Short mmCIF file of C-alpha atoms and ligand atoms in Angstrom, two decimals:
data_model
loop_
_atom_site.label_atom_id
_atom_site.label_comp_id
_atom_site.label_asym_id
_atom_site.label_seq_id
_atom_site.Cartn_x
_atom_site.Cartn_y
_atom_site.Cartn_z
CA UNK G 1 0.00 0.00 0.00
CA UNK G 2 0.99 3.57 -0.58
CA UNK G 3 0.11 6.31 1.87
CA UNK G 4 0.01 9.74 0.27
CA UNK G 5 0.49 12.61 2.71
CA UNK G 6 -1.07 16.04 2.32
CA UNK G 7 1.19 18.63 0.75
CA UNK G 8 1.21 20.56 4.03
CA UNK G 9 1.77 17.51 6.24
CA UNK G 10 4.32 18.25 8.98
CA UNK G 11 7.34 16.05 9.62
CA UNK G 12 5.77 15.08 12.98
CA UNK G 13 2.70 13.81 11.13
CA UNK G 14 4.90 11.84 8.74
CA UNK G 15 6.80 10.39 11.73
CA UNK G 16 3.54 9.35 13.38
CA UNK G 17 2.54 7.44 10.24
CA UNK G 18 5.97 5.76 10.09
CA UNK G 19 5.56 4.71 13.76
CA UNK G 20 2.10 3.30 13.15
CA UNK G 21 3.38 1.26 10.19
CA UNK G 22 6.19 -0.17 12.31
CA UNK G 23 3.76 -0.91 15.17
CA UNK G 24 1.92 -3.20 12.78
CA UNK G 25 5.17 -5.06 12.14
CA UNK G 26 5.47 -3.59 8.62
CA UNK G 27 8.26 -1.73 6.85
CA UNK G 28 7.75 1.92 5.84
CA UNK G 29 9.58 3.35 2.80
CA UNK G 30 9.29 7.15 2.65
CA UNK G 31 9.29 8.39 -0.95
CA UNK G 32 9.87 12.15 -1.02
CA UNK G 33 8.26 13.72 -4.08
CA UNK G 34 8.37 17.17 -5.65
CA UNK G 35 5.18 18.34 -3.93
CA UNK G 36 4.31 15.69 -1.34
CA UNK G 37 5.67 12.81 0.67
CA UNK G 38 4.38 9.33 0.05
CA UNK G 39 5.15 6.30 2.19
CA UNK G 40 5.27 2.85 0.69
CA UNK G 41 4.55 -0.13 2.90
CA UNK G 42 6.07 -3.57 2.46
CA UNK G 43 6.31 -6.62 4.67
CA UNK G 44 2.65 -7.57 4.53
CA UNK G 45 1.67 -11.01 3.24
CA UNK G 46 -2.00 -10.10 2.82
CA UNK G 47 -3.81 -6.85 2.01
CA UNK G 48 -3.43 -4.04 4.56
CA UNK G 49 -6.57 -2.49 6.04
CA UNK G 50 -6.42 1.18 4.98
CA UNK G 51 -8.57 2.28 7.94
CA UNK G 52 -5.48 1.78 10.17
CA UNK G 53 -3.96 4.84 8.49
CA UNK G 54 -6.72 6.88 6.88
CA UNK G 55 -7.64 8.55 10.16
CA UNK G 56 -4.12 9.73 10.98
CA UNK G 57 -3.42 13.44 10.71
CA UNK G 58 -1.77 14.57 7.51
CA UNK G 59 -2.81 11.48 5.54
CA UNK G 60 -4.48 12.33 2.23
CA UNK G 61 -5.20 8.86 0.91
CA UNK G 62 -4.21 5.21 0.97
CA UNK G 63 -3.73 3.54 -2.38
CA UNK G 64 -3.55 -0.21 -2.89
CA UNK G 65 -0.55 -1.24 -4.99
CA UNK G 66 -1.82 -3.98 -7.23
CA UNK G 67 1.48 -5.29 -8.60
CA UNK G 68 3.48 -7.98 -6.77
CA UNK G 69 6.54 -5.72 -7.03
CA UNK G 70 5.83 -2.69 -4.90
CA UNK G 71 8.89 -0.45 -4.54
CA UNK G 72 9.87 -1.02 -8.18
CA UNK G 73 6.41 -0.03 -9.44
CA UNK G 74 5.24 3.25 -10.92
CA UNK G 75 2.14 2.88 -8.78
CA UNK G 76 4.28 3.44 -5.71
CA UNK G 77 6.73 5.96 -7.20
CA UNK G 78 5.53 8.07 -10.12
CA UNK G 79 8.77 10.03 -10.63
CA UNK G 80 11.58 8.50 -12.67
CA UNK G 81 14.57 7.23 -10.73
CA UNK G 82 18.03 8.55 -11.51
CA UNK G 83 20.97 6.40 -10.52
CA UNK G 84 24.22 8.27 -9.95
CA UNK G 85 27.34 6.24 -10.71
CA UNK G 86 30.75 7.90 -10.33
CA UNK G 87 30.39 11.11 -12.40
CA UNK G 88 27.57 9.72 -14.55
CA UNK G 89 23.82 9.63 -14.07
CA UNK G 90 21.60 6.91 -15.49
CA UNK G 91 18.03 8.10 -15.98
CA UNK G 92 15.50 9.93 -18.10
CA UNK G 93 16.72 12.65 -20.46
CA UNK G 94 20.31 11.54 -20.06
CA UNK G 95 22.12 8.88 -21.98
CA UNK G 96 24.98 7.02 -20.37
CA UNK G 97 27.33 4.64 -22.13
CA UNK G 98 29.17 1.94 -20.21
CA UNK G 99 31.91 0.40 -22.34
CA UNK G 100 34.90 -1.88 -21.97
CA UNK G 101 36.07 -5.44 -22.41
CA UNK G 102 34.10 -8.48 -21.40
CA UNK G 103 36.95 -9.49 -19.06
CA UNK G 104 39.92 -7.75 -17.55
CA UNK G 105 42.79 -9.69 -19.13
CA UNK G 106 45.97 -7.83 -18.25
CA UNK G 107 47.21 -4.40 -17.22
CA UNK G 108 48.07 -3.14 -20.68
CA UNK G 109 44.73 -3.89 -22.29
CA UNK G 110 42.60 -2.50 -19.47
CA UNK G 111 44.63 0.70 -19.12
CA UNK G 112 44.68 1.24 -22.88
CA UNK G 113 40.92 0.71 -23.05
CA UNK G 114 40.24 3.02 -20.10
CA UNK G 115 42.42 5.76 -21.59
CA UNK G 116 40.85 5.42 -25.02
CA UNK G 117 37.28 5.53 -23.65
CA UNK G 118 37.96 8.35 -21.23
CA UNK G 119 39.53 10.30 -24.07
CA UNK G 120 36.27 10.07 -26.00
CA UNK G 121 34.25 11.19 -22.99
CA UNK G 122 32.92 7.80 -21.80
CA UNK G 123 32.37 7.95 -18.04
CA UNK G 124 31.96 4.29 -17.10
CA UNK G 125 34.28 1.35 -17.81
CA UNK G 126 32.99 -2.20 -17.73
CA UNK G 127 35.22 -5.24 -17.22
CA UNK G 128 34.72 -8.54 -15.47
CA UNK G 129 37.24 -9.75 -12.89
CA UNK G 130 35.00 -12.66 -11.97
CA UNK G 131 33.39 -14.22 -15.03
CA UNK G 132 30.38 -16.52 -15.23
CA UNK G 133 31.40 -18.84 -18.07
CA UNK G 134 29.33 -21.62 -19.55
CA UNK G 135 32.39 -23.88 -19.65
CA UNK G 136 34.54 -24.54 -16.59
CA UNK G 137 37.51 -24.77 -18.99
CA UNK G 138 37.03 -21.24 -20.33
CA UNK G 139 38.90 -18.21 -18.92
CA UNK G 140 37.33 -17.52 -15.52
CA UNK G 141 38.68 -14.00 -15.03
CA UNK G 142 41.66 -12.69 -13.10
CA UNK G 143 39.70 -12.40 -9.84
CA UNK G 144 41.36 -10.22 -7.20
CA UNK G 145 44.16 -9.24 -9.62
CA UNK G 146 41.53 -8.06 -12.10
CA UNK G 147 39.91 -5.88 -9.43
CA UNK G 148 43.27 -4.33 -8.69
CA UNK G 149 43.72 -3.49 -12.37
CA UNK G 150 40.27 -1.90 -12.50
CA UNK G 151 41.18 0.22 -9.48
CA UNK G 152 44.34 1.25 -11.31
CA UNK G 153 42.35 2.17 -14.43
CA UNK G 154 40.11 4.42 -12.34
CA UNK G 155 43.07 5.97 -10.55
CA UNK G 156 44.83 6.63 -13.84
CA UNK G 157 41.87 8.03 -15.82
CA UNK G 158 39.07 8.93 -13.40
CA UNK G 159 36.67 6.59 -15.22
CA UNK G 160 33.97 4.89 -13.09
CA UNK G 161 34.03 1.10 -12.73
CA UNK G 162 31.20 -1.35 -13.42
CA UNK G 163 32.08 -4.95 -12.62
CA UNK G 164 30.24 -8.18 -11.95
CA UNK G 165 29.64 -9.77 -8.59
CA UNK G 166 28.85 -13.47 -8.88
CA UNK G 167 28.42 -14.44 -5.27
CA UNK G 168 27.36 -12.78 -2.02
CA UNK G 169 30.71 -13.75 -0.46
CA UNK G 170 32.50 -11.41 -2.92
CA UNK G 171 30.77 -8.23 -1.77
CA UNK G 172 33.40 -7.10 0.73
CA UNK G 173 36.11 -7.57 -1.89
CA UNK G 174 34.32 -6.02 -4.89
CA UNK G 175 32.33 -3.15 -3.35
CA UNK G 176 35.37 -0.95 -2.60
CA UNK G 177 36.48 -1.17 -6.25
CA UNK G 178 33.11 -1.09 -8.05
CA UNK G 179 31.28 2.18 -8.60
CA UNK G 180 28.46 -0.06 -9.78
CA UNK G 181 27.88 -3.75 -9.10
CA UNK G 182 26.75 -5.79 -12.08
CA UNK G 183 24.50 -8.77 -11.49
CA UNK G 184 24.69 -11.08 -14.49
CA UNK G 185 21.85 -12.73 -16.36
CA UNK G 186 22.65 -16.09 -14.81
CA UNK G 187 22.36 -14.63 -11.33
CA UNK G 188 19.18 -12.59 -11.71
CA UNK G 189 17.41 -14.98 -9.37
CA UNK G 190 20.32 -15.64 -7.03
CA UNK G 191 18.29 -14.42 -4.09
CA UNK G 192 21.15 -14.60 -1.61
CA UNK G 193 23.16 -12.32 -3.90
CA UNK G 194 20.23 -9.93 -4.41
CA UNK G 195 19.80 -9.66 -0.62
CA UNK G 196 23.52 -9.07 -0.14
CA UNK G 197 23.69 -6.18 -2.64
CA UNK G 198 20.48 -4.76 -1.19
CA UNK G 199 22.47 -3.99 1.95
CA UNK G 200 25.32 -2.38 0.00
CA UNK G 201 25.68 1.34 -0.69
CA UNK G 202 26.74 0.61 -4.28
CA UNK G 203 24.36 1.07 -7.22
CA UNK G 204 23.41 -2.13 -9.01
CA UNK G 205 23.07 -2.96 -12.70
CA UNK G 206 20.59 -5.83 -12.78
CA UNK G 207 20.72 -7.85 -15.97
CA UNK G 208 17.65 -9.68 -17.16
CA UNK G 209 17.77 -13.47 -16.85
CA UNK G 210 17.91 -15.36 -20.13
CA UNK G 211 14.31 -16.54 -19.80
CA UNK G 212 12.93 -14.02 -17.34
CA UNK G 213 9.59 -12.34 -17.82
CA UNK G 214 9.36 -8.63 -17.12
CA UNK G 215 7.56 -9.41 -13.88
CA UNK G 216 10.25 -11.83 -12.71
CA UNK G 217 12.91 -9.26 -13.55
CA UNK G 218 11.10 -6.55 -11.60
CA UNK G 219 10.64 -8.94 -8.68
CA UNK G 220 14.42 -9.44 -8.66
CA UNK G 221 14.80 -5.64 -8.52
CA UNK G 222 12.27 -5.61 -5.69
CA UNK G 223 14.63 -7.77 -3.60
CA UNK G 224 17.31 -5.10 -3.90
CA UNK G 225 14.96 -2.17 -3.24
CA UNK G 226 13.20 -3.82 -0.32
CA UNK G 227 16.51 -4.55 1.35
CA UNK G 228 17.31 -0.84 1.39
CA UNK G 229 19.23 -0.17 -1.83
CA UNK G 230 17.23 2.17 -4.06
CA UNK G 231 19.95 2.59 -6.70
CA UNK G 232 19.02 -0.03 -9.28
CA UNK G 233 19.28 0.20 -13.07
CA UNK G 234 17.82 -2.58 -15.19
CA UNK G 235 19.80 -4.06 -18.09
CA UNK G 236 18.19 -5.81 -21.07
CA UNK G 237 20.78 -8.14 -22.59
CA UNK G 238 18.68 -10.41 -24.77
CA UNK G 239 16.63 -13.47 -24.01
CA UNK G 240 16.70 -17.05 -25.28
CA UNK G 241 14.29 -17.73 -28.13
CA UNK G 242 14.01 -20.09 -31.10
CA UNK G 243 16.00 -17.59 -33.19
CA UNK G 244 19.50 -18.80 -33.98
CA UNK G 245 20.70 -15.95 -36.18
CA UNK G 246 21.95 -14.12 -33.10
CA UNK G 247 23.32 -15.19 -29.72
CA UNK G 248 20.18 -13.94 -27.94
CA UNK G 249 17.09 -12.04 -29.01
CA UNK G 250 17.53 -8.47 -27.84
CA UNK G 251 14.11 -7.58 -26.51
CA UNK G 252 13.85 -3.86 -27.19
CA UNK G 253 10.09 -4.25 -26.96
CA UNK G 254 10.52 -4.58 -23.20
CA UNK G 255 11.57 -0.91 -22.92
CA UNK G 256 8.13 0.79 -23.17
CA UNK G 257 6.33 -1.63 -20.80
CA UNK G 258 9.21 -1.49 -18.33
CA UNK G 259 8.98 2.29 -18.34
CA UNK G 260 5.22 2.18 -17.95
CA UNK G 261 5.32 -0.25 -15.03
CA UNK G 262 8.45 0.93 -13.26
CA UNK G 263 10.34 4.12 -12.45
CA UNK G 264 13.73 2.35 -12.68
CA UNK G 265 16.07 3.32 -15.54
CA UNK G 266 16.95 0.83 -18.27
CA UNK G 267 20.28 0.18 -19.95
CA UNK G 268 20.56 -2.03 -23.05
CA UNK G 269 23.47 -4.40 -23.78
CA UNK G 270 23.53 -4.99 -27.56
CA UNK G 271 26.79 -6.96 -27.32
CA UNK G 272 25.37 -9.96 -25.45
CA UNK G 273 22.06 -9.24 -27.13
CA UNK G 274 23.42 -10.01 -30.60
CA UNK G 275 26.71 -11.85 -30.09
CA UNK G 276 28.10 -10.38 -33.35
CA UNK G 277 30.07 -7.16 -33.56
CA UNK G 278 28.53 -6.38 -36.96
CA UNK G 279 25.06 -6.13 -35.39
CA UNK G 280 25.96 -4.18 -32.26
CA UNK G 281 25.79 -0.69 -33.77
CA UNK G 282 22.31 -1.07 -35.29
CA UNK G 283 20.86 -2.38 -32.04
CA UNK G 284 22.66 0.24 -29.95
CA UNK G 285 21.08 3.03 -32.01
CA UNK G 286 17.70 1.28 -31.95
CA UNK G 287 17.89 1.06 -28.14
CA UNK G 288 18.63 4.77 -27.86
CA UNK G 289 15.72 5.58 -30.19
CA UNK G 290 13.40 3.26 -28.26
CA UNK G 291 13.98 5.20 -25.05
CA UNK G 292 16.74 3.33 -23.23
CA UNK G 293 18.64 5.44 -20.71
CA UNK G 294 21.98 3.96 -21.56
CA UNK G 295 24.02 1.25 -23.21
CA UNK G 296 26.56 -1.32 -22.13
CA UNK G 297 28.91 -2.17 -24.99
CA UNK G 298 31.88 -4.54 -25.12
CA UNK G 299 35.03 -2.92 -26.50
CA UNK G 300 38.45 -4.56 -26.77
CA UNK G 301 41.76 -3.30 -28.16
CA UNK G 302 42.20 -6.53 -30.14
CA UNK G 303 38.91 -8.48 -30.28
CA UNK G 304 40.47 -11.34 -32.27
CA UNK G 305 42.66 -12.13 -29.27
CA UNK G 306 40.06 -11.51 -26.54
CA UNK G 307 39.86 -14.19 -23.86
CA UNK G 308 36.05 -13.89 -23.77
CA UNK G 309 33.35 -12.57 -26.08
CA UNK G 310 35.72 -11.38 -28.81
CA UNK G 311 33.15 -12.01 -31.56
CA UNK G 312 30.79 -9.42 -30.11
CA UNK G 313 33.43 -6.88 -29.03
CA UNK G 314 34.05 -3.71 -31.02
CA UNK G 315 37.60 -2.57 -31.64
CA UNK G 316 38.52 1.04 -30.87
CA UNK G 317 37.83 2.28 -34.41
CA UNK G 318 34.42 0.62 -34.52
CA UNK G 319 33.50 2.01 -31.13
CA UNK G 320 34.65 5.49 -32.03
CA UNK G 321 32.47 5.45 -35.15
CA UNK G 322 29.45 4.23 -33.18
CA UNK G 323 30.11 6.81 -30.45
CA UNK G 324 29.90 9.58 -33.05
CA UNK G 325 26.67 8.18 -34.47
CA UNK G 326 25.14 7.81 -31.02
CA UNK G 327 26.02 11.40 -30.16
CA UNK G 328 24.37 12.70 -33.31
CA UNK G 329 21.25 10.61 -32.69
CA UNK G 330 21.12 11.49 -28.98
CA UNK G 331 21.33 15.20 -29.80
CA UNK G 332 18.55 14.88 -32.37
CA UNK G 333 16.37 13.11 -29.80
CA UNK G 334 17.03 15.79 -27.21
CA UNK G 335 18.75 13.38 -24.82
CA UNK G 336 22.40 14.32 -25.27
CA UNK G 337 25.13 12.03 -24.05
CA UNK G 338 26.54 13.65 -20.93
C1 LIG E 1 28.93 -9.81 -19.27
O1 LIG E 1 28.45 -8.68 -19.15
O2 LIG E 1 30.08 -10.02 -19.68
C2 LIG E 1 28.07 -10.99 -19.03
C3 LIG E 1 28.55 -12.14 -18.65
O3 LIG E 1 26.78 -10.71 -19.29
P1 LIG E 1 25.44 -11.56 -19.08
O4 LIG E 1 25.30 -11.78 -17.61
O5 LIG E 1 24.38 -10.66 -19.63
O6 LIG E 1 25.58 -12.82 -19.87
MN1 LIG E 2 30.76 -10.66 -22.07
#
């Protein structure tokens, strides 16, 4: 349920409502708005009786939230959410590009990539230190050494770091290095991990599971929000379908319904979405045009020698060309790349 306070409600009246919610054993989530305060309630397993709150001073109305995801829903929070990451902001009317290699492979390649991207004006570097690979024989990432190299790339260039956390036990190690924690498609329903990052002060990029419905994806976000971390950006990276002309089917048609149902920003990953570098540019531009708030793109100094996902990684020249096209398109759409 959502309790909407009167515009003139005093902070004492808001506090009294918060107390009453807690007295019922429920969790209040104050949502400050431009003109009024609203308070979301979670923790109930059945419908809440609005008469418990309607009579309290300062309360304007109690609205039932019909969706199973509450804090992630537009019903509960009408205003769009902006997620600040390092010196970038992911949200409406901005367009943020996260770029970098699939994996951190060595010092030279990650520093070269960070310097190249920062030189263009890219604010966020991606790179996996811990990699979820389909095969146990494939490159698993450099682990702690990879994190150290990411920290060095940030120190050297000022670029923000987005890197994947695969397991709750890695939080203490990764959080100090990551400006944003990435949760991979395979872990979208790793509930222990979702609960762990919900207690972190780091923003989270939540990738869509390979066969997740929009509702399941939003329920995964709800785990993070309900645990106390409001800084979540969603990432569409393609889903598994019968189509075999691309690695996944990049579901750009999820963008409008996601934006209708939720206030959370959405980033699109056309690299994993297509699996082929030749298709990345078209889908990146389509995502921008369809209303995405950002992109995550794999870029590698020498894709042919990449230890993971080389086939879908752009080289520097290809990325630079796409960057120019994206800037032109973003300007024309009135959502310039910051
Ligand atoms: C990645 O970003 O390199 C990755 C493994 O992505 P996903 O979880 O979407 O497969
Ligand atoms: Mn990858």
